[in-house]
Amino acid sequence: MMKYKELINKMTLEEKASLMSGKNFWQTKDIERLGINSMFLADGPHGIRKQSVSADQIGLNEGIPATCFPTAATVANSWNVELAERVGQYLGEEAVAQKVNVLLGPGVNMKRNPLCGRNFEYFSEDPYLAGKMAAGFIRGVQSEGISACVKHFCANNQEERRMAIDTIVDERTLREIYLTAFEIAVKEGRVMALMSSANKVNGIFANENMHLMQDILRGEWNYKGCVITDWGGSNDRIAGLIAGNELEMPSTAGETDDEIIQAIKSGKLKEEVLDECVDRLLHLIFTTEEAYRKPPEKFDVEKHHRVSQKVAEESIVLLKNEDNILPLKYGKKVAVIGDFAKEARYQGAGSSIVNPTILDHTLNCFEESGIVSIGFEQGFERYGKKNVKKIEKACELAKQADVVLLYIGLDEVTEAQGLDRQSMKIPQNQIDLLNALYKVNSNIVAILSCGCAVEMPWINKVKGLVHGYLGGQAGARAILRVLSGDVNPSGKLTETYPLRYEDTPSYYNFPGKEVSVEYREGIYIGYRYFDTANVEVLFPFGYGLSYTTFHYSDIQVSKEEVSFKITNSGKVAGMEIAQLYVGCKSDAIFRPRKELKGFVKVFLNAGQTKTVTIPFDDKTFRYFNVKTNRWEIEGAEYEIMIGASSADIRLVHTIFIEGTGAPLPYDKDKLPSYYSGKVNNVSTEEFENLIGHKVPVSTWDRRKPLSYNDTIAQCQYAKGVFARLSFHLIVFAYWLLRKIGKRAAANIIMMSIYHMPFRGIARMTGGAVNMPMLDGILMIVNGHFFKGLRYFLKERHKKKKNERKRR
């Protein structure tokens, strides 16, 4: 049932088509005569990044100052849905103050692999936890009258070639792991906008994929909201519209409007389909406009800064505390060492970068912390360059201290949109510093700043380890409050820390380098793999220490819920995150040993006991059956486990659950790796048995001419000499920029040029290059230089002529 049928009937076909793509990089089109205004869309998973309309085409200009809250990976460590909702609400307030209609976040893609360059923007390796945190965030944003936009739908779990890669994944894994967080965001968060990803899923672009967009999103989940393409993520505009992808961003200067008009005239696209898309977009425009009926109020900068600090405090994870070195005892002399103490590392890089209203640095916050600092030394060069003198100076200072506070981590350009990390290590110059400090003072507390899991072969050389993740603009002060004991740390990890990168289940299948990436590990990502395959880890999922201790007792289980008691058995007040895991005792269908199905965060004074209840829901016992193509329940005994982490189960109870009687979906003999959980190196034959068809060829066909969906990187084997030369110039420019220390600029080359599909030249240049001109470029690339150049110039002349006519 359309809401705006009367208004749509007043529109011309040209007007309807015009609404389906952007006016510029950040705004939608308006129709003044009908009172339809532009919407403003802004990046904002952890802070508003509103840029001026005249922002450059890459869209990476500095934004208007806004509160930089902790990133999603950080907030997730709080395991506090109400806190996520509060962050969302304050972001919504700031969005209204800046006249933003749609906030482009949160990101709920799974942390399939620790090297994904954008993991700092995502909540977890667990879909249930990610979905619950996202739903809270969305409710908060939308409580202010504007829209959140959950992203990137779906199976977008690497940054390299993210606009062209084809994700090969079996249906059960897709549903249970990669879609569940989106399902919770849609059903519980009631999100009004969703961003489609630019990659293919099983051979079809996500935003054209009828199975994803219609069968699941619109059909099963009953999603009524608006779907927006990732920027430059549209391939076939008509196929996208038919699948229900309303808004294409950014502007294509009317080119795809004409495609829509021609498609309706030729009968390729039904006008009713366009009308439905227009109706959903209008609903988003008119609903979010309501927030601006009254004059926008300025937000309270100081108050939002304090909220950001509170969120950071509750999200900090204490990973090691040997000899109770923390909290720091009164009067202890502390040496502060490490570049991140002087210049805080507090957020990621790329489209989510926020221009903070206030920025706390550690060295400026010592006075109020009560910690006695005897001095600061930089210790290492931020971007990895070796410097022996800095190490020597740091060691001289460390000799005079009772405790060394060592600030280490990853720099801003290592974790970035468009690039995956090269390894799980922190820079060698920081490890060299740690080794040298250890020789002169073994009382070292390391403060880690990064948005992801790292290897820690050096961990035995630190007595204390505090992980602040990326704590936003007030993160530095929040960490000092944990170190001093003013705050009792209560964060727990939402991703597993393997001992070595090679131990991760997707090690052999990440990233997809050419045509496709195969998710051969299936449902076994993160702790689901490590627990089931009995692989030792450094820190398990759900792990985090406190300055107090908690005792669990008295488990009671019914068909509807589990209840138990938690006692603070230590001497200081604190918060504990209790986690519900469920494991099926039947081996008829392969399952992880345990899966997170609920959690609760409880505040307890010293000596206090509380009874805690976690209800079961529709996701507690379900699995996706590929034979019935439905969610089913296996009739079996289930273990109900209550843990302080996935590896620290405190209480266990067993319950029998009636099943739905569905046929068994698998032939056990053909899937031995999946039944054992040892999936880190599954054979092609076994993976084909899982997905039910042959694995597509994953390498480029170097004999074929390059086309729209091939990337600039593939110019390395193009027939055209000009294209091959261009490729080598791009590679040289990247190398040179890194060499001279311009790493952020080098990253932009990789993100915006090297891995860009040719179609992106048309989709991301705001109409400066259209598809016919792109055809000319491709002729040049494929070895027809003069023919291509003539064609390009002819089409450019034609385009300019048409623009003059329109004026």
Short mmCIF file of C-alpha atoms in Angstrom, two decimals, residues 49-377:
data_model
loop_
_atom_site.label_atom_id
_atom_site.label_comp_id
_atom_site.label_asym_id
_atom_site.label_seq_id
_atom_site.Cartn_x
_atom_site.Cartn_y
_atom_site.Cartn_z
CA ARG A 49 31.13 13.94 9.34
CA LYS A 50 29.07 16.51 7.51
CA GLN A 51 30.96 18.09 4.66
CA SER A 52 30.03 21.11 2.62
CA VAL A 53 28.04 20.40 -0.54
CA SER A 54 31.04 21.54 -2.56
CA ALA A 55 33.14 18.77 -1.00
CA ASP A 56 35.57 17.11 -3.39
CA GLN A 57 34.36 14.10 -5.37
CA ILE A 58 36.24 11.59 -3.24
CA GLY A 59 34.25 12.98 -0.33
CA LEU A 60 37.09 12.98 2.18
CA ASN A 61 37.21 16.64 3.17
CA GLU A 62 37.37 17.67 6.82
CA GLY A 63 33.91 17.76 8.36
CA ILE A 64 32.22 20.36 10.57
CA PRO A 65 33.36 19.83 14.20
CA ALA A 66 31.36 17.10 15.97
CA THR A 67 31.79 14.84 18.98
CA CYS A 68 34.03 11.89 18.11
CA PHE A 69 32.56 9.03 20.12
CA PRO A 70 34.38 5.68 20.50
CA THR A 71 34.18 3.53 17.36
CA ALA A 72 31.76 0.59 17.07
CA ALA A 73 34.52 -1.95 17.85
CA THR A 74 35.11 -0.05 21.11
CA VAL A 75 31.49 0.47 22.16
CA ALA A 76 30.81 -3.23 21.52
CA ASN A 77 33.32 -4.09 24.27
CA SER A 78 30.92 -2.50 26.78
CA TRP A 79 28.33 -5.20 25.95
CA ASN A 80 25.85 -2.54 27.02
CA VAL A 81 22.93 -2.12 24.61
CA GLU A 82 21.58 0.87 26.59
CA LEU A 83 24.96 2.57 26.23
CA ALA A 84 24.91 1.99 22.45
CA GLU A 85 21.42 3.51 22.40
CA ARG A 86 22.68 6.52 24.33
CA VAL A 87 25.54 7.02 21.84
CA GLY A 88 22.98 6.83 19.03
CA GLN A 89 20.74 9.37 20.72
CA TYR A 90 23.56 11.90 21.15
CA LEU A 91 24.65 11.35 17.55
CA GLY A 92 21.04 11.92 16.50
CA GLU A 93 20.99 15.19 18.44
CA GLU A 94 24.13 16.38 16.67
CA ALA A 95 22.78 15.27 13.29
CA VAL A 96 19.63 17.35 13.86
CA ALA A 97 21.77 20.34 14.90
CA GLN A 98 23.67 19.99 11.61
CA LYS A 99 20.52 19.36 9.51
CA VAL A 100 21.50 15.81 8.56
CA ASN A 101 18.59 13.52 7.56
CA VAL A 102 20.39 10.19 7.30
CA LEU A 103 23.35 9.08 9.39
CA LEU A 104 25.36 6.46 7.48
CA GLY A 105 25.87 3.87 10.22
CA PRO A 106 26.15 1.57 12.04
CA GLY A 107 28.27 -1.03 10.23
CA VAL A 108 27.35 -4.59 11.18
CA ASN A 109 29.61 -6.63 8.91
CA MET A 110 31.21 -9.57 10.68
CA LYS A 111 34.86 -9.63 11.68
CA ARG A 112 35.51 -12.68 9.53
CA ASN A 113 39.24 -12.05 9.50
CA PRO A 114 41.37 -9.90 11.84
CA LEU A 115 43.10 -8.14 8.92
CA CYS A 116 40.00 -6.47 7.44
CA GLY A 117 40.98 -2.80 7.34
CA ARG A 118 37.58 -1.63 8.53
CA ASN A 119 37.16 -3.89 11.57
CA PHE A 120 37.36 -0.82 13.83
CA GLU A 121 33.98 0.22 12.36
CA TYR A 122 32.27 -3.10 13.05
CA PHE A 123 30.96 -4.48 16.33
CA SER A 124 31.98 -8.12 16.55
CA GLU A 125 32.74 -11.55 15.14
CA ASP A 126 29.40 -12.64 16.63
CA PRO A 127 26.19 -11.77 14.74
CA TYR A 128 23.90 -11.86 17.78
CA LEU A 129 26.00 -9.39 19.76
CA ALA A 130 26.55 -7.15 16.71
CA GLY A 131 22.82 -7.13 15.95
CA LYS A 132 21.78 -6.27 19.51
CA MET A 133 24.33 -3.44 19.80
CA ALA A 134 23.34 -2.11 16.36
CA ALA A 135 19.62 -2.21 17.19
CA GLY A 136 20.29 -0.14 20.33
CA PHE A 137 22.38 2.37 18.35
CA ILE A 138 19.65 2.65 15.68
CA ARG A 139 16.87 3.19 18.23
CA GLY A 140 18.94 5.99 19.76
CA VAL A 141 19.63 7.78 16.46
CA GLN A 142 16.04 7.46 15.26
CA SER A 143 14.60 8.65 18.59
CA GLU A 144 15.70 12.13 17.43
CA GLY A 145 13.53 11.91 14.31
CA ILE A 146 16.21 11.23 11.72
CA SER A 147 17.27 7.92 10.13
CA ALA A 148 20.17 5.59 10.77
CA CYS A 149 21.47 3.58 7.81
CA VAL A 150 22.74 0.08 8.64
CA LYS A 151 25.53 -1.09 6.34
CA HIS A 152 26.99 -2.83 4.23
CA PHE A 153 24.39 -5.38 3.07
CA CYS A 154 26.02 -7.91 2.81
CA ALA A 155 29.01 -10.32 2.98
CA ASN A 156 31.38 -7.36 2.61
CA ASN A 157 34.21 -8.52 4.84
CA GLN A 158 37.36 -7.31 3.09
CA GLU A 159 38.44 -3.88 1.89
CA GLU A 160 40.69 -4.95 -0.97
CA ARG A 161 38.60 -5.06 -4.19
CA ARG A 162 35.48 -4.46 -2.08
CA MET A 163 33.63 -2.95 -5.06
CA ALA A 164 34.30 -5.89 -7.37
CA ILE A 165 34.90 -9.05 -5.33
CA ASP A 166 32.46 -11.97 -5.58
CA THR A 167 31.74 -13.55 -2.18
CA ILE A 168 31.15 -17.31 -2.49
CA VAL A 169 29.26 -18.44 0.60
CA ASP A 170 26.82 -21.26 1.38
CA GLU A 171 23.23 -20.35 2.24
CA ARG A 172 23.35 -21.51 5.86
CA THR A 173 26.50 -19.53 6.62
CA LEU A 174 25.04 -16.48 4.87
CA ARG A 175 21.89 -16.65 7.01
CA GLU A 176 23.37 -17.61 10.39
CA ILE A 177 26.55 -15.52 10.32
CA TYR A 178 26.39 -12.70 7.77
CA LEU A 179 22.68 -11.77 7.77
CA THR A 180 21.61 -12.25 11.40
CA ALA A 181 22.93 -8.87 12.59
CA PHE A 182 21.07 -7.15 9.73
CA GLU A 183 17.92 -9.11 10.62
CA ILE A 184 18.09 -7.86 14.22
CA ALA A 185 18.79 -4.29 13.03
CA VAL A 186 15.72 -4.41 10.77
CA LYS A 187 13.31 -6.21 13.12
CA GLU A 188 14.37 -4.83 16.52
CA GLY A 189 16.09 -1.58 15.54
CA ARG A 190 13.37 -0.81 12.94
CA VAL A 191 16.02 0.91 10.87
CA MET A 192 14.62 3.27 8.20
CA ALA A 193 17.53 3.04 5.75
CA LEU A 194 19.93 0.29 4.70
CA MET A 195 23.06 0.55 2.56
CA SER A 196 23.72 -2.16 -0.01
CA SER A 197 27.32 -3.26 -0.44
CA ALA A 198 29.19 -2.94 -3.72
CA ASN A 199 30.42 -6.55 -3.94
CA LYS A 200 28.78 -9.56 -5.58
CA VAL A 201 27.26 -12.35 -3.50
CA ASN A 202 27.39 -15.74 -5.23
CA GLY A 203 27.80 -14.14 -8.66
CA ILE A 204 25.22 -11.33 -8.44
CA PHE A 205 25.84 -7.77 -7.23
CA ALA A 206 24.33 -7.37 -3.76
CA ASN A 207 22.04 -4.49 -4.73
CA GLU A 208 20.70 -6.44 -7.75
CA ASN A 209 20.42 -9.74 -5.89
CA MET A 210 16.70 -10.64 -5.83
CA HIS A 211 17.27 -13.38 -3.25
CA LEU A 212 18.88 -10.94 -0.80
CA MET A 213 16.86 -7.83 -1.58
CA GLN A 214 13.41 -9.30 -2.22
CA ASP A 215 13.16 -12.85 -0.82
CA ILE A 216 14.94 -12.08 2.46
CA LEU A 217 15.00 -8.32 3.13
CA ARG A 218 11.59 -7.28 1.80
CA GLY A 219 9.90 -10.70 2.05
CA GLU A 220 10.99 -12.60 5.16
CA TRP A 221 11.96 -9.55 7.22
CA ASN A 222 9.11 -7.36 5.91
CA TYR A 223 11.48 -4.39 5.53
CA LYS A 224 9.57 -1.25 4.46
CA GLY A 225 12.47 1.17 4.54
CA CYS A 226 14.74 2.63 1.90
CA VAL A 227 17.82 0.97 0.37
CA ILE A 228 20.74 3.22 -0.61
CA THR A 229 23.72 2.09 -2.67
CA ASP A 230 27.20 2.32 -1.24
CA TRP A 231 28.86 5.36 -2.85
CA GLY A 232 29.72 4.29 -6.41
CA GLY A 233 28.29 0.84 -5.67
CA SER A 234 25.65 0.77 -8.41
CA ASN A 235 26.29 -1.49 -11.38
CA ASP A 236 23.15 -2.06 -13.49
CA ARG A 237 20.77 0.71 -12.39
CA ILE A 238 17.62 -0.96 -13.73
CA ALA A 239 18.43 -4.34 -12.14
CA GLY A 240 19.04 -2.47 -8.87
CA LEU A 241 15.66 -0.71 -9.04
CA ILE A 242 13.82 -3.94 -9.84
CA ALA A 243 15.47 -5.51 -6.76
CA GLY A 244 14.25 -2.55 -4.68
CA ASN A 245 17.39 -0.41 -4.34
CA GLU A 246 15.79 3.05 -4.36
CA LEU A 247 18.56 5.59 -4.04
CA GLU A 248 21.80 5.58 -6.01
CA MET A 249 24.60 7.70 -4.53
CA PRO A 250 26.33 9.92 -5.42
CA SER A 251 25.03 11.94 -8.39
CA THR A 252 25.43 10.65 -11.93
CA ALA A 253 24.40 14.06 -13.38
CA GLY A 254 21.18 12.62 -14.81
CA GLU A 255 22.74 9.74 -16.73
CA THR A 256 20.94 6.97 -14.83
CA ASP A 257 17.72 9.05 -14.79
CA ASP A 258 17.70 8.69 -18.59
CA GLU A 259 18.34 4.95 -18.26
CA ILE A 260 15.26 4.63 -16.02
CA ILE A 261 13.08 6.64 -18.42
CA GLN A 262 14.19 4.54 -21.42
CA ALA A 263 13.67 1.29 -19.48
CA ILE A 264 10.06 2.25 -18.71
CA LYS A 265 9.40 3.32 -22.29
CA SER A 266 10.79 0.02 -23.59
CA GLY A 267 8.90 -2.09 -21.02
CA LYS A 268 12.10 -3.35 -19.36
CA LEU A 269 10.98 -1.68 -16.10
CA LYS A 270 7.36 -1.41 -14.96
CA GLU A 271 6.32 2.07 -13.86
CA GLU A 272 4.59 0.55 -10.79
CA VAL A 273 8.03 -0.70 -9.61
CA LEU A 274 9.45 2.81 -9.97
CA ASP A 275 6.42 4.26 -8.15
CA GLU A 276 6.95 1.91 -5.19
CA CYS A 277 10.62 2.95 -5.00
CA VAL A 278 9.65 6.64 -5.15
CA ASP A 279 7.06 6.05 -2.41
CA ARG A 280 9.62 4.51 -0.04
CA LEU A 281 12.11 7.30 -0.70
CA LEU A 282 9.45 9.97 -0.13
CA HIS A 283 8.60 8.34 3.19
CA LEU A 284 12.25 8.67 4.26
CA ILE A 285 12.41 12.31 3.11
CA PHE A 286 9.17 13.42 4.77
CA THR A 287 9.73 11.43 7.99
CA THR A 288 13.24 12.78 8.60
CA GLU A 289 12.15 16.35 7.70
CA GLU A 290 9.90 16.36 10.77
CA ALA A 291 13.01 16.74 12.95
CA TYR A 292 13.55 20.23 11.43
CA ARG A 293 10.08 21.68 11.93
CA LYS A 294 11.45 23.62 14.90
CA PRO A 295 14.72 25.58 14.74
CA PRO A 296 17.65 23.23 15.48
CA GLU A 297 19.22 23.68 18.89
CA LYS A 298 22.98 23.75 19.35
CA PHE A 299 24.16 20.67 21.16
CA ASP A 300 26.02 20.93 24.46
CA VAL A 301 29.64 20.33 23.42
CA GLU A 302 30.94 19.76 26.98
CA LYS A 303 28.10 17.41 27.92
CA HIS A 304 28.60 15.30 24.78
CA HIS A 305 32.32 15.16 25.50
CA ARG A 306 31.60 13.81 29.00
CA VAL A 307 29.22 11.21 27.57
CA SER A 308 31.92 10.17 25.12
CA GLN A 309 34.28 9.72 28.08
CA LYS A 310 31.72 7.61 30.00
CA VAL A 311 31.28 5.35 26.95
CA ALA A 312 35.05 4.97 26.59
CA GLU A 313 35.43 4.13 30.30
CA GLU A 314 32.88 1.33 30.10
CA SER A 315 34.45 -0.07 26.91
CA ILE A 316 38.10 -0.34 28.04
CA VAL A 317 39.30 -3.95 28.40
CA LEU A 318 41.84 -4.99 31.03
CA LEU A 319 43.67 -7.95 29.46
CA LYS A 320 46.48 -8.59 31.94
CA ASN A 321 47.14 -7.57 35.54
CA GLU A 322 50.09 -9.57 36.91
CA ASP A 323 50.97 -8.91 40.56
CA ASN A 324 47.95 -6.57 40.69
CA ILE A 325 50.11 -3.84 39.18
CA LEU A 326 46.86 -1.98 38.46
CA PRO A 327 45.30 0.17 39.69
CA LEU A 328 48.46 2.19 40.25
CA LYS A 329 49.26 2.52 43.94
CA TYR A 330 49.24 6.01 45.41
CA GLY A 331 52.60 7.80 45.14
CA LYS A 332 54.13 5.43 42.56
CA LYS A 333 56.49 7.27 40.21
CA VAL A 334 55.41 6.71 36.62
CA ALA A 335 57.35 7.15 33.36
CA VAL A 336 55.11 7.84 30.37
CA ILE A 337 56.56 6.50 27.14
CA GLY A 338 55.18 6.22 23.62
CA ASP A 339 54.08 8.55 20.85
CA PHE A 340 50.38 7.76 21.40
CA ALA A 341 50.57 9.39 24.86
CA LYS A 342 51.46 12.71 23.22
CA GLU A 343 49.12 12.45 20.22
CA ALA A 344 46.19 10.16 21.04
CA ARG A 345 45.19 7.47 18.54
CA TYR A 346 41.45 7.70 18.96
CA GLN A 347 39.64 6.88 15.68
CA GLY A 348 39.98 5.06 12.37
CA ALA A 349 40.61 6.49 8.92
CA GLY A 350 38.54 6.84 5.76
CA SER A 351 34.88 7.83 5.44
CA SER A 352 34.27 7.68 9.20
CA ILE A 353 36.91 10.23 10.23
CA VAL A 354 35.48 12.91 12.55
CA ASN A 355 36.74 16.42 13.22
CA PRO A 356 36.46 16.41 17.07
CA THR A 357 35.03 19.30 19.09
CA ILE A 358 37.55 18.72 21.92
CA LEU A 359 40.48 16.30 22.00
CA ASP A 360 42.06 14.94 25.18
CA HIS A 361 45.70 13.86 25.10
CA THR A 362 47.22 11.81 27.92
CA LEU A 363 49.94 14.31 28.82
CA ASN A 364 47.36 17.05 29.38
CA CYS A 365 45.22 14.94 31.74
CA PHE A 366 47.76 13.75 34.35
CA GLU A 367 47.23 16.47 36.91
CA GLU A 368 43.61 15.54 37.63
CA SER A 369 44.30 11.77 37.52
CA GLY A 370 46.38 11.74 40.71
CA ILE A 371 49.09 9.69 38.94
CA VAL A 372 52.61 11.05 39.55
CA SER A 373 54.44 11.36 36.23
CA ILE A 374 58.21 11.86 36.32
CA GLY A 375 58.36 12.65 32.61
CA PHE A 376 57.58 11.68 29.04
CA GLU A 377 59.63 10.23 26.19
#
